[in-house]
mmCIF file with all atom_site columns, C-alpha atoms in Angstrom:
data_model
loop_
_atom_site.group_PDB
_atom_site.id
_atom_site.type_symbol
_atom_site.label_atom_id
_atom_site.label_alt_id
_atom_site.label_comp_id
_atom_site.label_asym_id
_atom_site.label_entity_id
_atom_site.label_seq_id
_atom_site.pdbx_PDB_ins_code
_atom_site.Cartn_x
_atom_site.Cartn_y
_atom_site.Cartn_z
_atom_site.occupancy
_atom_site.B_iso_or_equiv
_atom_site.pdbx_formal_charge
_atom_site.auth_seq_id
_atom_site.auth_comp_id
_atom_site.auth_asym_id
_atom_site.auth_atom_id
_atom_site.pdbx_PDB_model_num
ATOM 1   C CA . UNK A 1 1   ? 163.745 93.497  116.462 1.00 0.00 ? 1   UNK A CA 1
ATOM 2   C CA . UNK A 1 2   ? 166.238 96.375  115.712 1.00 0.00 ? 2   UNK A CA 1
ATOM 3   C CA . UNK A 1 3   ? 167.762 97.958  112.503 1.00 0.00 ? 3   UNK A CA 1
ATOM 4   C CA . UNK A 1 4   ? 169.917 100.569 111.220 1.00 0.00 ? 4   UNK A CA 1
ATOM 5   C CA . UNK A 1 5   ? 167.111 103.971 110.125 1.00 0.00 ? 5   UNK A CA 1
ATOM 6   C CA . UNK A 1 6   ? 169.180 104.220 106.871 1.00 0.00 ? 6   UNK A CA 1
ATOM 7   C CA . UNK A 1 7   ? 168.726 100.563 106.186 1.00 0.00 ? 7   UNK A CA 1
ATOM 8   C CA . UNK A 1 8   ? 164.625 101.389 105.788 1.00 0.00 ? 8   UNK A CA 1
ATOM 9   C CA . UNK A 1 9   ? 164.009 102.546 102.002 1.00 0.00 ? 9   UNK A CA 1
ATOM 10  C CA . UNK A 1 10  ? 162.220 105.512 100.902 1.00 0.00 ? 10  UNK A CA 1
ATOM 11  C CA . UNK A 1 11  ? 158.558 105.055 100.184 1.00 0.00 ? 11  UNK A CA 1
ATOM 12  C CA . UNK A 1 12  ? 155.669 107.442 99.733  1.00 0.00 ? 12  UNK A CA 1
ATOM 13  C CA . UNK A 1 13  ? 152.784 106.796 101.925 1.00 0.00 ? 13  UNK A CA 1
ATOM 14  C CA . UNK A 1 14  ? 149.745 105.450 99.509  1.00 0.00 ? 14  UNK A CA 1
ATOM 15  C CA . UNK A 1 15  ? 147.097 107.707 98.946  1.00 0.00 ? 15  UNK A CA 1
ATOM 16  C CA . UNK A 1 16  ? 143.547 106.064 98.237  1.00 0.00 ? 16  UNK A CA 1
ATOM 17  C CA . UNK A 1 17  ? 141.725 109.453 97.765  1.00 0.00 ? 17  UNK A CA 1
ATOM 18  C CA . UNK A 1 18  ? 142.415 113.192 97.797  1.00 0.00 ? 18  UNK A CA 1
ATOM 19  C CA . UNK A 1 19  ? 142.230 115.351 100.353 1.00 0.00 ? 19  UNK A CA 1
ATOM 20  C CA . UNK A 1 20  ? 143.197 118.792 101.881 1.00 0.00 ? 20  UNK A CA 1
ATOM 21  C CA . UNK A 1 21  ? 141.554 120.816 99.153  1.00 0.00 ? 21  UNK A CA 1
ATOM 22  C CA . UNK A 1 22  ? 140.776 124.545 99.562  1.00 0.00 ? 22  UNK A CA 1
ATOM 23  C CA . UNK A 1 23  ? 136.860 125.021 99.873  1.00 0.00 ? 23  UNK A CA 1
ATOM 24  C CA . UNK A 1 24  ? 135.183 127.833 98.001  1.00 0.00 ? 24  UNK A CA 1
ATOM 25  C CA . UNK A 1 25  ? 135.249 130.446 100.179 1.00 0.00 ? 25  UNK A CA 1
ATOM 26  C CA . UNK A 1 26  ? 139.100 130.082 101.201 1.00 0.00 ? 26  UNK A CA 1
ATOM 27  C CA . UNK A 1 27  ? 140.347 130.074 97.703  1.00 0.00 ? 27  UNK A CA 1
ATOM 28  C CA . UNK A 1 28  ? 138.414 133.201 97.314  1.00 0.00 ? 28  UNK A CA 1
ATOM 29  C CA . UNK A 1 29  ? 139.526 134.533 100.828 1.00 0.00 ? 29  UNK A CA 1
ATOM 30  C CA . UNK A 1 30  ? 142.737 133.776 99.085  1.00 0.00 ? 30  UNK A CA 1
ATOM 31  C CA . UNK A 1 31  ? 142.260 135.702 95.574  1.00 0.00 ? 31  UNK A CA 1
ATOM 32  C CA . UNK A 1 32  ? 141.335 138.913 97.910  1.00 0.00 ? 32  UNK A CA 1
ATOM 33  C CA . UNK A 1 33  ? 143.975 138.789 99.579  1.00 0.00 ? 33  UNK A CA 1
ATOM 34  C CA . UNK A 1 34  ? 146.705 138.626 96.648  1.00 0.00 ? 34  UNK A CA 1
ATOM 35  C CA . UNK A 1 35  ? 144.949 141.250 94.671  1.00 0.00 ? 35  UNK A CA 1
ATOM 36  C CA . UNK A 1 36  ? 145.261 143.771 97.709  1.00 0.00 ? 36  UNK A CA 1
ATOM 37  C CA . UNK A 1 37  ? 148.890 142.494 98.131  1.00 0.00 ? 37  UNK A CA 1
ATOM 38  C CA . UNK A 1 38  ? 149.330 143.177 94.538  1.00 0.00 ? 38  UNK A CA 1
ATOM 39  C CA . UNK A 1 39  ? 147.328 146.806 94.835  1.00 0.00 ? 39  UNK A CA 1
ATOM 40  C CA . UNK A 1 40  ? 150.524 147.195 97.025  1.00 0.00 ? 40  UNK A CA 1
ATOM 41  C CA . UNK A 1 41  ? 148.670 147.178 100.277 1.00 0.00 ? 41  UNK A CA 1
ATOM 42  C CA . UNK A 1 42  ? 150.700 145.677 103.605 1.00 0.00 ? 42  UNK A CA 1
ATOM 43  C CA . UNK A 1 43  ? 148.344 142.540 105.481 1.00 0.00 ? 43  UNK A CA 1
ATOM 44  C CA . UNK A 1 44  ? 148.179 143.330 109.071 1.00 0.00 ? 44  UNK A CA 1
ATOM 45  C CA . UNK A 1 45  ? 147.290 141.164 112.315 1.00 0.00 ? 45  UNK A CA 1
ATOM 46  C CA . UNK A 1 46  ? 145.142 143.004 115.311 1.00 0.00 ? 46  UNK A CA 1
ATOM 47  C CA . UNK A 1 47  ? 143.680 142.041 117.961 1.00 0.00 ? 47  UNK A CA 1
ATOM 48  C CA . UNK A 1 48  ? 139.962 140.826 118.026 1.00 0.00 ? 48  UNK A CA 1
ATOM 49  C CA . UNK A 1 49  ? 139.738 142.308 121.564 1.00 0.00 ? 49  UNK A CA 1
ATOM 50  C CA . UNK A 1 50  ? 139.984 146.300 121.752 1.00 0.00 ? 50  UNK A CA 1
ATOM 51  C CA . UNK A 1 51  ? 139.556 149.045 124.144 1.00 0.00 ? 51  UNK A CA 1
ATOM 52  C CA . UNK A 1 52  ? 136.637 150.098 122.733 1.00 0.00 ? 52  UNK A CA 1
ATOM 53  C CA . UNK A 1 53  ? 133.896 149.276 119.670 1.00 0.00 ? 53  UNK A CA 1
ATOM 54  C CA . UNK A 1 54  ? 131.328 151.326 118.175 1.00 0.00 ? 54  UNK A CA 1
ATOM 55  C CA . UNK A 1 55  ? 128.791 149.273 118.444 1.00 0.00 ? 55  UNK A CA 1
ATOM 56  C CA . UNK A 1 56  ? 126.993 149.641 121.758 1.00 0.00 ? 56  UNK A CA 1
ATOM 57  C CA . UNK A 1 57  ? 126.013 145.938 122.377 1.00 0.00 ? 57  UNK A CA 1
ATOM 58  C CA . UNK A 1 58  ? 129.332 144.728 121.236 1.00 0.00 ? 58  UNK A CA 1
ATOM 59  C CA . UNK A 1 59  ? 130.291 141.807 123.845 1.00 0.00 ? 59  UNK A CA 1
ATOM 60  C CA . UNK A 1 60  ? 132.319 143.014 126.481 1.00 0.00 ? 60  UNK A CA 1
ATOM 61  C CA . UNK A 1 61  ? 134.908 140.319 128.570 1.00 0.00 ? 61  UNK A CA 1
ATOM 62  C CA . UNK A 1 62  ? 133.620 139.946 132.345 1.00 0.00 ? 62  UNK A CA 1
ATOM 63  C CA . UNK A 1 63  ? 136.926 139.899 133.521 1.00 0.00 ? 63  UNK A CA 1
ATOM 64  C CA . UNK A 1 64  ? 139.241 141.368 130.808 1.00 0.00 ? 64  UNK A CA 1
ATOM 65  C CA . UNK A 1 65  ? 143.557 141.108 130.699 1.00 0.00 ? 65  UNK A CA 1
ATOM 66  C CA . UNK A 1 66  ? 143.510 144.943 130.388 1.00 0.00 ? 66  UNK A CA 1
ATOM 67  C CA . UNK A 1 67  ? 141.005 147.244 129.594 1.00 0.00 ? 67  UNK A CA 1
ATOM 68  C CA . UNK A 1 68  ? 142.930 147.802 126.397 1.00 0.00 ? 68  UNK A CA 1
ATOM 69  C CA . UNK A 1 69  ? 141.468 144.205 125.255 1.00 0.00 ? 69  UNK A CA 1
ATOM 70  C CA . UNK A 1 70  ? 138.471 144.177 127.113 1.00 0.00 ? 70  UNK A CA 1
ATOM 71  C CA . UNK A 1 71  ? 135.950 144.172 124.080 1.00 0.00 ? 71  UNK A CA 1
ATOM 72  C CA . UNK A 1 72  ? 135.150 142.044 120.891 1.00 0.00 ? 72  UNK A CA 1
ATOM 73  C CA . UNK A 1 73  ? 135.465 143.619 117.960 1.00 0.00 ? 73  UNK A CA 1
ATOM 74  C CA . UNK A 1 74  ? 132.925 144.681 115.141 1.00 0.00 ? 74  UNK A CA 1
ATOM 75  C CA . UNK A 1 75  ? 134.571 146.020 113.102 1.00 0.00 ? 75  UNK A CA 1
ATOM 76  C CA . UNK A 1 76  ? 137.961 145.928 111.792 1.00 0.00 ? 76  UNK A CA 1
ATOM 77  C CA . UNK A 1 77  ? 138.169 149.998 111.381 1.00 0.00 ? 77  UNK A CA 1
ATOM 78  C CA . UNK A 1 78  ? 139.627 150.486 114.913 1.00 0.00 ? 78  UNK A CA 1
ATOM 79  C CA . UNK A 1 79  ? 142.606 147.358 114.508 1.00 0.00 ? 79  UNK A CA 1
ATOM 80  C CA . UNK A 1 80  ? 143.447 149.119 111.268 1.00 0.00 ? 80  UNK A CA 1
ATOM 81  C CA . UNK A 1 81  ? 143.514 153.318 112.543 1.00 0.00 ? 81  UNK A CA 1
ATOM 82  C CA . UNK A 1 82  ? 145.677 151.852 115.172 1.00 0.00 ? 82  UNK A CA 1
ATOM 83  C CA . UNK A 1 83  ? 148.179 150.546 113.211 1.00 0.00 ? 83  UNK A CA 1
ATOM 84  C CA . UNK A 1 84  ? 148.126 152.785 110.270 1.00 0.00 ? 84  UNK A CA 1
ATOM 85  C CA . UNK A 1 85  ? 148.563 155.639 113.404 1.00 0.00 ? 85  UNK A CA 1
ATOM 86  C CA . UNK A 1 86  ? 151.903 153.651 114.361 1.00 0.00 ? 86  UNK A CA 1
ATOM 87  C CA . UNK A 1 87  ? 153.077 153.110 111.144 1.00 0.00 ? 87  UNK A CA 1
ATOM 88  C CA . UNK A 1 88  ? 152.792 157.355 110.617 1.00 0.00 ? 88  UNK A CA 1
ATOM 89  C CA . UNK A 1 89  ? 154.726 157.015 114.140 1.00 0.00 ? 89  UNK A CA 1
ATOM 90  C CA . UNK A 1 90  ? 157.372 155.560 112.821 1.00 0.00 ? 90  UNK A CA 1
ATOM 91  C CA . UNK A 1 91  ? 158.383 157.814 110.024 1.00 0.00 ? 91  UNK A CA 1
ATOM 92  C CA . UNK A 1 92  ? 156.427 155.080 107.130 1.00 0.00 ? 92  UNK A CA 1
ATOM 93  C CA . UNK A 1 93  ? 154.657 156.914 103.832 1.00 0.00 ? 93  UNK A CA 1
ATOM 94  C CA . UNK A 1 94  ? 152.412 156.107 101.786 1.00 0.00 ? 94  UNK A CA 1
ATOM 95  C CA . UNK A 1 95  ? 150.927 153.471 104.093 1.00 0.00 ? 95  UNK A CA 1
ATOM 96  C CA . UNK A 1 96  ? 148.360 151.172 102.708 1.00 0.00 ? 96  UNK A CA 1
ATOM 97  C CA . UNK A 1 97  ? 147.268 148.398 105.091 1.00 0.00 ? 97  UNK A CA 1
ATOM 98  C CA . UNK A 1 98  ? 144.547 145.479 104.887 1.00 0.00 ? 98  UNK A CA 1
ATOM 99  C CA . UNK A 1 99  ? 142.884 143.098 107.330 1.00 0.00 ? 99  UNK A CA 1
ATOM 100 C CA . UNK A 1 100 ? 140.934 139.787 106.530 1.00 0.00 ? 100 UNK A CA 1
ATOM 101 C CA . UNK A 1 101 ? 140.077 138.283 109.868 1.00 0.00 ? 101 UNK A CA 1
ATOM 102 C CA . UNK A 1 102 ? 136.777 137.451 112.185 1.00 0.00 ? 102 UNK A CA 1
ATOM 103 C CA . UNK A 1 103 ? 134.315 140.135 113.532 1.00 0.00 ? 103 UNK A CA 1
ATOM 104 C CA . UNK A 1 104 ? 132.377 138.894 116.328 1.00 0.00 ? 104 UNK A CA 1
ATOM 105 C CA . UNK A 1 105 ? 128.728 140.248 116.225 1.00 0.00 ? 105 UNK A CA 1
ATOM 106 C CA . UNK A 1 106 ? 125.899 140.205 118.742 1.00 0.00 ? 106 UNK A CA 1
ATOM 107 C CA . UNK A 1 107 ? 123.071 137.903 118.661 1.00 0.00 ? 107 UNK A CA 1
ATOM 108 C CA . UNK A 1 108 ? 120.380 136.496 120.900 1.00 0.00 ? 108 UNK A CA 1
ATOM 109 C CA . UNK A 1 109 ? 122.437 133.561 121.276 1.00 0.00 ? 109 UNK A CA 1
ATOM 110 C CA . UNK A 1 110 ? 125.383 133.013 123.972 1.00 0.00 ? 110 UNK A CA 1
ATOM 111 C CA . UNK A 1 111 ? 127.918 132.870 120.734 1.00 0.00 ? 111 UNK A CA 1
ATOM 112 C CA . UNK A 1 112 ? 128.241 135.808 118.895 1.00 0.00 ? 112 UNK A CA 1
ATOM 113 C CA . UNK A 1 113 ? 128.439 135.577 114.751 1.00 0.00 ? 113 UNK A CA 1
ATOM 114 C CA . UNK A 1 114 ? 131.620 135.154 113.627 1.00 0.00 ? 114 UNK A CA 1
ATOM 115 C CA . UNK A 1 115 ? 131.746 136.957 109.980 1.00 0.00 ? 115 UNK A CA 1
ATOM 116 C CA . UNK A 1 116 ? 134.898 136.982 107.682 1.00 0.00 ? 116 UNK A CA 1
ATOM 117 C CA . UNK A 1 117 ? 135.857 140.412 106.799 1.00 0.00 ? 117 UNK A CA 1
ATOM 118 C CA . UNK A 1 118 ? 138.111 142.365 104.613 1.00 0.00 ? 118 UNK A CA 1
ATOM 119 C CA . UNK A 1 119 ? 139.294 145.907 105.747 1.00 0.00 ? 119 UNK A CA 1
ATOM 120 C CA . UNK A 1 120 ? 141.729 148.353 104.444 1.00 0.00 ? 120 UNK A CA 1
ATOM 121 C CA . UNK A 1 121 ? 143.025 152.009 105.593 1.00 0.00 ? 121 UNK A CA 1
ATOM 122 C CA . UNK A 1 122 ? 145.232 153.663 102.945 1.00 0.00 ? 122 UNK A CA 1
ATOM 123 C CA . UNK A 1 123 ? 146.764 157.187 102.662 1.00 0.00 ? 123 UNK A CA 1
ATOM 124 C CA . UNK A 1 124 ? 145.156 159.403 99.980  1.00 0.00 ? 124 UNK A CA 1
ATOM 125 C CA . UNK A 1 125 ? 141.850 159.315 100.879 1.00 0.00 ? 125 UNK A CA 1
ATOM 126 C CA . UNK A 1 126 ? 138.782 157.891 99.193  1.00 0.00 ? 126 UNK A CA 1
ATOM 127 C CA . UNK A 1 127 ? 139.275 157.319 95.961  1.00 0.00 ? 127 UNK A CA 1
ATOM 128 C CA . UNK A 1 128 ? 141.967 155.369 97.021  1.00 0.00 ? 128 UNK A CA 1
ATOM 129 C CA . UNK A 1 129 ? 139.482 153.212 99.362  1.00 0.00 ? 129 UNK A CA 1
ATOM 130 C CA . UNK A 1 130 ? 137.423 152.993 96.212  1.00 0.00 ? 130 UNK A CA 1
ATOM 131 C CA . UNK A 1 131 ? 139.648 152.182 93.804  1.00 0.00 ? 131 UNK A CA 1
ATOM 132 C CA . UNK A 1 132 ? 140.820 149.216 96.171  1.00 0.00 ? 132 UNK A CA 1
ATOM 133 C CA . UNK A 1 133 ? 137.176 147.786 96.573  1.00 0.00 ? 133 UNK A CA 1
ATOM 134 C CA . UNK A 1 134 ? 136.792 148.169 92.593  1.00 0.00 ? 134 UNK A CA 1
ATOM 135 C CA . UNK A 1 135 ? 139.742 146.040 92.326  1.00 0.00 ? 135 UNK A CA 1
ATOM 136 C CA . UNK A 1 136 ? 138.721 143.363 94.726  1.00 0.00 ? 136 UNK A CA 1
ATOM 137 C CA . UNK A 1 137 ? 135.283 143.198 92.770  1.00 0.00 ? 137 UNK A CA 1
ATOM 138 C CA . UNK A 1 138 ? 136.782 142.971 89.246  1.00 0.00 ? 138 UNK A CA 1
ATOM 139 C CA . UNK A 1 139 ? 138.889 140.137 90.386  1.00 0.00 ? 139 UNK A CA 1
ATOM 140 C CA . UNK A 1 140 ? 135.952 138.054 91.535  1.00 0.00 ? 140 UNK A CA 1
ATOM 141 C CA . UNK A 1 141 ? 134.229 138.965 88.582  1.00 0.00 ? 141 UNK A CA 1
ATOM 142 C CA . UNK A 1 142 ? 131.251 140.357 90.360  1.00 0.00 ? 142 UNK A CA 1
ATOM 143 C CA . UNK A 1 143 ? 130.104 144.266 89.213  1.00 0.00 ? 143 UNK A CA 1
ATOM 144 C CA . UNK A 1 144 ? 130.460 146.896 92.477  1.00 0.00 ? 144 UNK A CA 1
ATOM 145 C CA . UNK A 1 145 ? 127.946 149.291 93.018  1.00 0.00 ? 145 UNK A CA 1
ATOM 146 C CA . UNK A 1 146 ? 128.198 152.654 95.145  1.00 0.00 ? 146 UNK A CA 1
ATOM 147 C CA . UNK A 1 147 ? 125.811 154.705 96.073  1.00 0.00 ? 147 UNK A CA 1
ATOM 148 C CA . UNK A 1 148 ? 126.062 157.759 98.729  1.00 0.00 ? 148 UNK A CA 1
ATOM 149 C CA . UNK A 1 149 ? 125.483 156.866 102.150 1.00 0.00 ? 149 UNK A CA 1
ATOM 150 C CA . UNK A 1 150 ? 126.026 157.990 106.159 1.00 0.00 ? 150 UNK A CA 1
ATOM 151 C CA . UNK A 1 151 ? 129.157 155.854 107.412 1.00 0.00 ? 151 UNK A CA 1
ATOM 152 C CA . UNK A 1 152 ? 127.056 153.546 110.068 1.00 0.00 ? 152 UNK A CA 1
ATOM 153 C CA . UNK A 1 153 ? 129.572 154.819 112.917 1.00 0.00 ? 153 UNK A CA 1
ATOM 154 C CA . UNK A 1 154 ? 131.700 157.362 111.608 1.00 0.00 ? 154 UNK A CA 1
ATOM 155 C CA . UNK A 1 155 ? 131.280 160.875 110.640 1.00 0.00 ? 155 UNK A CA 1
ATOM 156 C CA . UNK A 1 156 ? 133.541 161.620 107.299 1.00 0.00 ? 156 UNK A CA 1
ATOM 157 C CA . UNK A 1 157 ? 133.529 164.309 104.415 1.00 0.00 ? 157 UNK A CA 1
ATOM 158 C CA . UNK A 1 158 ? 132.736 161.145 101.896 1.00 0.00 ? 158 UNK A CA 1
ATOM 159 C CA . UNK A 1 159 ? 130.941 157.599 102.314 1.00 0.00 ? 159 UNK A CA 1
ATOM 160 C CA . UNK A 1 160 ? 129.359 155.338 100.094 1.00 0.00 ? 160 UNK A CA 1
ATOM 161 C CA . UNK A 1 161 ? 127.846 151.491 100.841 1.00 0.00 ? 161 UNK A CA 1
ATOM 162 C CA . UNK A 1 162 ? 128.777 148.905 98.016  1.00 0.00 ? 162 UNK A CA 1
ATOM 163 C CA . UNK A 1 163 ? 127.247 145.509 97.819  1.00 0.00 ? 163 UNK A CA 1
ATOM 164 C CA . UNK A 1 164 ? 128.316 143.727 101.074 1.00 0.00 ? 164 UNK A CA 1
ATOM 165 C CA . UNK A 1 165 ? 130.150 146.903 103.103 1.00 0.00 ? 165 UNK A CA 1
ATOM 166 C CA . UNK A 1 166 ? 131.427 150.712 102.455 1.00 0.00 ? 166 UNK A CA 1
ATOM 167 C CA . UNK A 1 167 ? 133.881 152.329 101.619 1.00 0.00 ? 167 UNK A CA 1
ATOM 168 C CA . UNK A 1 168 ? 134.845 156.003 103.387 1.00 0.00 ? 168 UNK A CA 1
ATOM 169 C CA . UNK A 1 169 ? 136.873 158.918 103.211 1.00 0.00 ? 169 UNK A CA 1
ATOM 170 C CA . UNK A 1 170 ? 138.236 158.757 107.667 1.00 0.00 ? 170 UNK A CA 1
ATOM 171 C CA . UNK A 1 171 ? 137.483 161.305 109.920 1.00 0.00 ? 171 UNK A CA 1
ATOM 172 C CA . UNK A 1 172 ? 140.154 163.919 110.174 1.00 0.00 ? 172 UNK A CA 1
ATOM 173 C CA . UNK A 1 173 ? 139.899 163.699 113.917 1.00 0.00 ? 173 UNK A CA 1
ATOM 174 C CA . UNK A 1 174 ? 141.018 159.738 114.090 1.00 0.00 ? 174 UNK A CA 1
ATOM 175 C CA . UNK A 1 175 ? 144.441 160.682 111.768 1.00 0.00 ? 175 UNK A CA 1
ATOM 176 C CA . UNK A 1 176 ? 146.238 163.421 110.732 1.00 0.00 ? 176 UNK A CA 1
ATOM 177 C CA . UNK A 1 177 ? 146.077 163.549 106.714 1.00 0.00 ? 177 UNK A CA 1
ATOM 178 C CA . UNK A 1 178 ? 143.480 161.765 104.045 1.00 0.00 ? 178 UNK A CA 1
ATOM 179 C CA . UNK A 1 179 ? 142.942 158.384 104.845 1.00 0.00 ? 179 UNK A CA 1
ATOM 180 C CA . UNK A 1 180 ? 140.470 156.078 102.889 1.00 0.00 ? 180 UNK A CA 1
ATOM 181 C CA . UNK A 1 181 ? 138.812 153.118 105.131 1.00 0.00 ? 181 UNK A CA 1
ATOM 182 C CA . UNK A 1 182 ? 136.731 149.975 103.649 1.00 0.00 ? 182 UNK A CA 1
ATOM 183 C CA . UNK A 1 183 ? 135.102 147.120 104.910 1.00 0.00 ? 183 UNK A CA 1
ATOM 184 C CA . UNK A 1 184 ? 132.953 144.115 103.301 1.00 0.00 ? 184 UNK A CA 1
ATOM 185 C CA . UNK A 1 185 ? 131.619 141.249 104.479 1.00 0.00 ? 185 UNK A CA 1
ATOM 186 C CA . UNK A 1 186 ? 132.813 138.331 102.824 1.00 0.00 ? 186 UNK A CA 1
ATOM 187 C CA . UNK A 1 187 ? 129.905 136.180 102.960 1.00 0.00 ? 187 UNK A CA 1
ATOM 188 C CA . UNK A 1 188 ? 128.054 138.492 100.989 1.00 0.00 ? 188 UNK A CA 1
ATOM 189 C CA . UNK A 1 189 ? 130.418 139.586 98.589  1.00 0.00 ? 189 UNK A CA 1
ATOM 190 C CA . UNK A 1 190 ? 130.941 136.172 97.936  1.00 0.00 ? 190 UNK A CA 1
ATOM 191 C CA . UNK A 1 191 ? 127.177 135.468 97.155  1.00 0.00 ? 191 UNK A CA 1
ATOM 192 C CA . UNK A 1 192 ? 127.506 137.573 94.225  1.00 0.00 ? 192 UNK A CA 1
ATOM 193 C CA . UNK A 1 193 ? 130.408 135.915 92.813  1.00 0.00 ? 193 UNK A CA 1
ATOM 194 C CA . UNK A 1 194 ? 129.785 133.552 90.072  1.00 0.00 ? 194 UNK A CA 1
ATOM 195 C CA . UNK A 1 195 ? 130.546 130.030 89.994  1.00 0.00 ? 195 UNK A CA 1
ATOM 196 C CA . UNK A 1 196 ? 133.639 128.945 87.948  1.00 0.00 ? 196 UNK A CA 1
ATOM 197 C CA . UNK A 1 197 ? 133.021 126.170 85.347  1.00 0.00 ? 197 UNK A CA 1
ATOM 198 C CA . UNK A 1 198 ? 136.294 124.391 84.511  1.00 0.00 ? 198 UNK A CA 1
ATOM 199 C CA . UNK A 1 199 ? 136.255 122.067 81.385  1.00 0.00 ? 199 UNK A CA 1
ATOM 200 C CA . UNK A 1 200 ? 139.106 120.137 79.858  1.00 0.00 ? 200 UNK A CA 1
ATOM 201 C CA . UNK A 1 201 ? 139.725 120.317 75.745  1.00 0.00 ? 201 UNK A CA 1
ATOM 202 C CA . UNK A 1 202 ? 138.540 117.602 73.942  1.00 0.00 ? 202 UNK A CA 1
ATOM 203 C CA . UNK A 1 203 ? 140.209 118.559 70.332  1.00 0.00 ? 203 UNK A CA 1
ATOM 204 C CA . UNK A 1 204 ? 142.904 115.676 69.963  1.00 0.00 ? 204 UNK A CA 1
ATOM 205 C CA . UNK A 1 205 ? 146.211 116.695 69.167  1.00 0.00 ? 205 UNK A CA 1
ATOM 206 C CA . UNK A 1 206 ? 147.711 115.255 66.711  1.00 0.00 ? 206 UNK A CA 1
ATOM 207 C CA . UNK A 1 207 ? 144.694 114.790 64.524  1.00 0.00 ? 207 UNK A CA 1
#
């Protein structure tokens, strides 16, 4: 049987339930990531494999494309120096970055745990990092807490763990100028977060 296409009529397929909703954790995945976009930070893509990771038993490729990607990442620190270090390359100012991707972390399994994180590297130095991480928390309605602590694999002049990461003043040695680095883990952040009730108004209108 043949016919003309612009003979068919235009019909919407019938939909018997809904579908493609956002879980939880991506609409909040979401929420972070406009409130850093609106903090006026950039969103960046790296690579999950790097040259190098400071963590020791971080899993390495047995036969890696380069040795510049030979290495998962555990962090997203390194990803974000390197780009904020080519941004400063290429004549940019006030650079303010952010990363919300995988880390891939050891375990005595084959698989390694794959974590969401966010991470951010901003010019100005800490109290910019903190002021970013105070913003993230207010949004999700959860109340940050810092308290002074050793960066786990960084030396800095200034570091302080929050509820689910830290948040650091970077080593002078990594980039020229004051840079301010954070990092949380999502799953935990998110744990704190309270759940959102959402009702409907029962008051008729008219009366």
């Amino acid at each position: 049987m043949r016919f003309r296409l612009q003979d068919v009529p235009t019909t919407l397929p019938r939909r018997d339930v809904t579908f493609g909703r956002l879980t939880r954790e991506q609409r909040l995945r979401r929420l972070v990531a406009d409130v850093l976009l609106g903090s006026g930070f950039f969103e960046v893509y790296t690579y999950s494999l790097q040259a190098d990771d400071p963590d020791p038993r971080a899993l390495e490729l047995p036969v890696p494309l380069s040795a510049q990607q030979r290495v998962l990442r555990t962090t997203l620190v390194e990803g974000l120096v390197g780009a904020a270090r080519h941004n400063v390359d290429v004549g940019n100012e006030r650079v303010a970055l952010f990363e919300l991707a995988h880390v891939y972390l050891p375990t005595e399994a084959a698989l390694p745990d794959e974590g969401w994180r966010v991470g951010g590297i901003v010019e100005g130095g800490f109290f910019r990092a903190k002021g970013a991480v105070e913003t993230i928390f207010e949004a999700l309605e959860a109340e940050p807490s810092f308290e002074p602590a050793q960066h786990p694999f960084m030396s800095t002049p200034a570091s302080a763990k929050v509820p689910g990461g830290w948040v650091a003043q970077l080593d002078p040695s990594r980039l020229d100028g004051e840079w301010g680095v954070f990092e949380l883990d999502l799953a935990e952040v998110f744990a704190r977060v309270p759940e959102r009730i959402l009702y409907e108004d029962v008051v008729t209108f008219p009366a």
